[in-house]
Coordinates of C-alpha atoms in Angstrom, one line a residue:
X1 CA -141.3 -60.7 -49.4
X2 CA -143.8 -63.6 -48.3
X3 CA -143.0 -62.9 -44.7
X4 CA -143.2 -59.3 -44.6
X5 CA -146.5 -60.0 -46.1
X6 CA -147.5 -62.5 -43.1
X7 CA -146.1 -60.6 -40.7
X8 CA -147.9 -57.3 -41.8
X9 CA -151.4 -59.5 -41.9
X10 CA -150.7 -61.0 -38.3
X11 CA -150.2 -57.5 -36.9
X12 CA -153.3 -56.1 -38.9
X13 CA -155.3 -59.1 -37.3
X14 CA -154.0 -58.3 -33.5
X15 CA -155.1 -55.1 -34.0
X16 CA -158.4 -55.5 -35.3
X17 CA -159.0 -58.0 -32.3
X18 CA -158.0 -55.7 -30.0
X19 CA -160.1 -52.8 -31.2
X20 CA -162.9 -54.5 -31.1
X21 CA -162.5 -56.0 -27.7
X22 CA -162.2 -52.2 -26.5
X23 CA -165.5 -51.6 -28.0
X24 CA -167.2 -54.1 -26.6
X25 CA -166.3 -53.2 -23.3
X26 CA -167.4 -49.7 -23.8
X27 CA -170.3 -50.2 -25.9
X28 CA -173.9 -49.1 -24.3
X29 CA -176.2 -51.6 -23.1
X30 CA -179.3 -50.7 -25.0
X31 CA -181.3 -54.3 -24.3
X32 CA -180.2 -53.5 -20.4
X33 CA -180.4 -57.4 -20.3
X34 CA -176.6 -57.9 -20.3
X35 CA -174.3 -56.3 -17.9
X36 CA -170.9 -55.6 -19.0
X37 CA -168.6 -56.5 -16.6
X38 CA -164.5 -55.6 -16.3
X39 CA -163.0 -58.7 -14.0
X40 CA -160.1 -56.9 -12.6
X41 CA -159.7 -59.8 -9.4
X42 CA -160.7 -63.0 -9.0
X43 CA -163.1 -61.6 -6.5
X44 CA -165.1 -60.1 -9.3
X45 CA -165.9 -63.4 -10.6
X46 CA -168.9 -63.3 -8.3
X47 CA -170.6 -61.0 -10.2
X48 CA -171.2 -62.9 -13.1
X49 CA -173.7 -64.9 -11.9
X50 CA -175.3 -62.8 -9.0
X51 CA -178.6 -64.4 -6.5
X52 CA -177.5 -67.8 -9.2
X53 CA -176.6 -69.2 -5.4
X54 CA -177.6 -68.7 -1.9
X55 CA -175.6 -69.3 1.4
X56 CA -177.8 -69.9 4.2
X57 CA -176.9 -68.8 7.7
X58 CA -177.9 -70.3 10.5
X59 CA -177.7 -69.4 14.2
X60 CA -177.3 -71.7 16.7
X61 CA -180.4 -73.7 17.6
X62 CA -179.3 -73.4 21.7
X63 CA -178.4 -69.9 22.2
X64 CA -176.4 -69.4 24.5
X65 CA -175.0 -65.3 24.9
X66 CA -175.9 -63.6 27.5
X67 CA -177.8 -67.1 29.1
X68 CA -177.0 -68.6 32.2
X69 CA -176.3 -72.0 32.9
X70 CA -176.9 -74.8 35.5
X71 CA -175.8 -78.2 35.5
X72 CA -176.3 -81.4 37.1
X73 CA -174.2 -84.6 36.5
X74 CA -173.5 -87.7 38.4
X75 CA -169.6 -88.2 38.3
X76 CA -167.1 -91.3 39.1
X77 CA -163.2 -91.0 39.3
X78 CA -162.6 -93.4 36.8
X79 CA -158.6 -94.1 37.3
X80 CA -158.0 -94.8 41.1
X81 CA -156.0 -98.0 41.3
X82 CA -157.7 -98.8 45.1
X83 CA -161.0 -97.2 45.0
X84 CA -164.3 -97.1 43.5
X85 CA -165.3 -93.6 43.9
X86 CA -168.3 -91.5 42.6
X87 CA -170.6 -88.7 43.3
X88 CA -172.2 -85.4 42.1
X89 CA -171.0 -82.9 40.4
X90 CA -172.9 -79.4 39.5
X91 CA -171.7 -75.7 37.4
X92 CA -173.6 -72.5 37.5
X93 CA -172.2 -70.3 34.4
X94 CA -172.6 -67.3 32.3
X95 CA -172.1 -66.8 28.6
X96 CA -170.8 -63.5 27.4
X97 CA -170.9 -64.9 23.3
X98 CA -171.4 -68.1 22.2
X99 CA -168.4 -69.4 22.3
X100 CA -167.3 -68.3 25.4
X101 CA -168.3 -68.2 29.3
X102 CA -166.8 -68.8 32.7
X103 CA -168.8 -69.5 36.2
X104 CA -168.2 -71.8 39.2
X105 CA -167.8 -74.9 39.4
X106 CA -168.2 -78.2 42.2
X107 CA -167.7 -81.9 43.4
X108 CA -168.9 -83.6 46.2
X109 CA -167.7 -87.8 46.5
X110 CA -169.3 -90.2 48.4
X111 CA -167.6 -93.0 50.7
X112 CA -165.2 -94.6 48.4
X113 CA -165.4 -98.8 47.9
X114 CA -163.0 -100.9 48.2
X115 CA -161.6 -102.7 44.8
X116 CA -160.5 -106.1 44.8
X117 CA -156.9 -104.8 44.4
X118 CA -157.1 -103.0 47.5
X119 CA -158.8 -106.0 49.3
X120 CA -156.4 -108.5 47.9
X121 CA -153.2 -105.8 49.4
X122 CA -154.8 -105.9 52.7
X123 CA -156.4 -109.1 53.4
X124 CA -153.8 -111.6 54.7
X125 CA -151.4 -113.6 53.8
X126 CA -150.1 -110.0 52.0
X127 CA -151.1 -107.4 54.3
X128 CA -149.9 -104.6 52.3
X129 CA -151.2 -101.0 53.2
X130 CA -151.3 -99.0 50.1
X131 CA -149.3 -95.8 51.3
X132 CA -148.8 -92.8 49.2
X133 CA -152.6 -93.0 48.1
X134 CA -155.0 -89.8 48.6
X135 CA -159.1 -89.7 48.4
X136 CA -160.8 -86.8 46.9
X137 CA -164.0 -85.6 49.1
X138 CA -164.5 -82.1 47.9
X139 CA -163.5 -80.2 44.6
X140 CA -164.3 -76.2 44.2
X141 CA -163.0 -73.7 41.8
X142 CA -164.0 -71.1 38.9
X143 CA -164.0 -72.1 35.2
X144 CA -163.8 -70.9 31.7
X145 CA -165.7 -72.3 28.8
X146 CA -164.6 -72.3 24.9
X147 CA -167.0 -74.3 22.5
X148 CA -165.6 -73.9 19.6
X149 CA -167.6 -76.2 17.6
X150 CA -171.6 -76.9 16.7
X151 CA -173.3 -78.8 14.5
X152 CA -176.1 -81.2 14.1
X153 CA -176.9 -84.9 12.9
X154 CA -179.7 -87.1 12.0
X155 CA -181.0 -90.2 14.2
X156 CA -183.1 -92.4 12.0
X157 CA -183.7 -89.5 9.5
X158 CA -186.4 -88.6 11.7
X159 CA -184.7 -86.3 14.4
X160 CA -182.1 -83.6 14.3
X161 CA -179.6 -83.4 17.2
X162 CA -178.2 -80.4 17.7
X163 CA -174.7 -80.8 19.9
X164 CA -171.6 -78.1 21.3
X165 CA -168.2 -78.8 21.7
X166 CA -166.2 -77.2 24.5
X167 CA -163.2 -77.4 26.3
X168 CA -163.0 -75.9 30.5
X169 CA -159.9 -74.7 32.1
X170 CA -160.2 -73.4 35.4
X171 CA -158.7 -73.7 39.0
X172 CA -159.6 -74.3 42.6
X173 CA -159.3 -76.6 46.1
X174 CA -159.4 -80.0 46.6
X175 CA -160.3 -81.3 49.9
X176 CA -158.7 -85.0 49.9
X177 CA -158.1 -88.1 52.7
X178 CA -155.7 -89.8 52.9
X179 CA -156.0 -93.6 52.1
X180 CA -154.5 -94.8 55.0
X181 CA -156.9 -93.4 57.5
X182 CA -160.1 -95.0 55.2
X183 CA -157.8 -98.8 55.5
X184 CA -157.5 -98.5 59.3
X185 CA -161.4 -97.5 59.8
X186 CA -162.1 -100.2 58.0
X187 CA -159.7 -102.5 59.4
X188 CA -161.1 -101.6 63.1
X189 CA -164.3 -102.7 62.3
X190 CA -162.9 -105.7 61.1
X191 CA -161.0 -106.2 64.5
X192 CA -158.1 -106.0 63.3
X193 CA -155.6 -103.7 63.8
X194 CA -152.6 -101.5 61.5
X195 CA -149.0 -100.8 62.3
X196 CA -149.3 -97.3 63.5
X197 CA -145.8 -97.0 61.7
X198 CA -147.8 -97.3 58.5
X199 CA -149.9 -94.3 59.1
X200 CA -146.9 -92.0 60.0
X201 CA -144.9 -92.4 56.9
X202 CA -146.8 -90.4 54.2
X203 CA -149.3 -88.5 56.2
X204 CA -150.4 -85.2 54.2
X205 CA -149.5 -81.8 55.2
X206 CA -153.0 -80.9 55.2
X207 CA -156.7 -81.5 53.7
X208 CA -157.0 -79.5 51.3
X209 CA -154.6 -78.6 48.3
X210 CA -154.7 -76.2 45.4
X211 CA -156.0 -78.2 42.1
X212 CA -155.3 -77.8 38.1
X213 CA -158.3 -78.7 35.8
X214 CA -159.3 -79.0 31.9
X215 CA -162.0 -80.8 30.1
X216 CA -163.7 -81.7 27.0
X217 CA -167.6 -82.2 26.8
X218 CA -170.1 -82.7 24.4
X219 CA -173.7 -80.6 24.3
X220 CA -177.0 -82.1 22.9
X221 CA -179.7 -80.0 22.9
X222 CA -183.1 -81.7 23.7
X223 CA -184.9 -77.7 24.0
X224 CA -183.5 -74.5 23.4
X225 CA -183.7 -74.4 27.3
X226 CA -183.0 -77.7 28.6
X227 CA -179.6 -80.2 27.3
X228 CA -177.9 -83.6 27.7
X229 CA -174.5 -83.3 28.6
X230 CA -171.8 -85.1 28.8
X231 CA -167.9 -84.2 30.2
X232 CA -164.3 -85.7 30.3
X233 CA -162.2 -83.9 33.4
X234 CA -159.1 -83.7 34.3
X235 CA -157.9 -82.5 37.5
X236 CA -154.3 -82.2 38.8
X237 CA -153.9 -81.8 42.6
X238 CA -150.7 -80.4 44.3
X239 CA -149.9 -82.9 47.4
X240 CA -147.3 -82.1 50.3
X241 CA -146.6 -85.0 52.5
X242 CA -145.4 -83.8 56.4
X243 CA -142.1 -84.9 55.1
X244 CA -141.8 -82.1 52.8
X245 CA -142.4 -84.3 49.7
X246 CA -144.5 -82.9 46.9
X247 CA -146.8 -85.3 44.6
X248 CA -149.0 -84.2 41.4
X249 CA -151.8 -87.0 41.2
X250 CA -154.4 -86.3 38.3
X251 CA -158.1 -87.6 38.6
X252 CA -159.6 -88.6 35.6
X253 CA -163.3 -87.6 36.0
X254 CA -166.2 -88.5 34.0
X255 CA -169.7 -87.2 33.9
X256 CA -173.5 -87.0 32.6
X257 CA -175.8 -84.6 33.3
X258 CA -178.6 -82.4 32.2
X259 CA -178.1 -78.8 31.5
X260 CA -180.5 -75.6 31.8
X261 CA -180.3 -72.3 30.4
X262 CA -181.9 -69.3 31.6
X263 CA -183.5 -67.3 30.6
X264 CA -185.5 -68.2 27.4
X265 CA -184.5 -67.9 24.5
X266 CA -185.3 -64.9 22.1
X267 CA -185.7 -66.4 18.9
X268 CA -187.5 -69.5 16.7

């Protein structure tokens, strides 16, 4: 009898609960200073405490749709065993969005110099001609451009940098020399003179080969029209020796430059 009696008091107690939870919900607001609310998702959760926060959005402080782009940069070929070589480098673009353009794209190398590795190989006692080895001169091809990645950061606490990542991918030509022929100009003016045997054994099918490239680079704006720039290049050249042989050499380029979009920007 004692639980019958419990068990008819719990049920009496759900149901009272539940009633009045129902009239709660359905009850006017007569203050209209409290909203009843029915959370049916966890999405609705944002309505309880509506304009209590507030998300800022901020465009980019270099715009860059619809803008062109011109770049300068000094570069040097930073992996050649033999060779010291460096020269210019320059980009004309066009953004379609902000994260994405494509344009043309250009190097031009100077005179390469002689390393001490090279020297040492030639000089005597060794006399070693370095065979095998290739010389960019020109570089030429079309690009696209994904920067995928902004932000800013404090120098000091008293200026904010604003920067873009990117990555290129493109294709093109590369005009090269071959090594051999710089070694015996320079060996000629030295008065000395190379096996001709040496310059017949891996002479290139031609000057100029079809060429591979990607890169990474970072963006710092200084303007909304003017940036420092700087850019980590890849690019994989596809050799053929008169002996049929085929050779894949990559040149690891790196550059600085300034950029400039045009035309201004529309905004701030």
């Amino acid at each position: 009898m004692k639980h019958k009696v419990l068990l008819l008091f719990f049920l009496f107690s759900v149901s009272v609960f539940a009633e009045t939870l129902d009239n709660l919900e359905l009850s006017p607001d007569d203050s209209k200073s409290i909203k009843q609310l029915k959370i049916k998702n966890l999405s609705d959760l944002q309505k309880l405490t509506p304009k209590d926060s507030v998300s800022v959005i901020q465009k980019r402080y270099l715009p860059k749709t619809f803008r062109g782009e011109f770049k300068l940069s000094a570069s040097t070929i930073v992996n050649h065993t033999f060779f010291y070589l460096g020269g210019v480098s320059g980009t004309v673009g066009f953004f379609i969005r902000e994260d994405h353009g494509f344009g043309l794209e250009g190097f031009a190398w100077l005179p390469p110099l002689f390393k001490m590795t090279a020297n040492d190989m030639i000089n005597p006692p060794n006399q070693i001609v370095p065979l095998g080895v290739f010389l960019s001169q020109f570089y030429t091809g079309v690009y696209y451009k994904w920067s995928p990645f902004f932000g800013k950061f404090s120098v000091l606490n008293r200026k904010i940098v604003y920067f873009d990542m990117y990555m290129t991918f493109g294709g093109g030509i590369n005009w090269v020399l071959d090594a051999v022929d710089v070694i015996v100009k320079q060996l000629n003016q030295t008065g000395r003179k190379l096996d001709e045997r040496y310059s017949r054994q891996m002479a290139l099918a031609e000057d100029k080969f079809p060429a591979f490239s990607v890169a990474v680079g970072q963006t710092f704006s200084m303007t909304q029209d003017w940036a420092f720039n700087w850019e980590l290049k890849l690019i994989n050249t596809i050799l053929k020796y008169q002996n049929d042989r085929t050779y894949f050499p990559v040149d690891v380029n790196f550059s600085i430059g300034i950029n400039y979009y045009f035309p201004g920007a529309k905004y701030r």
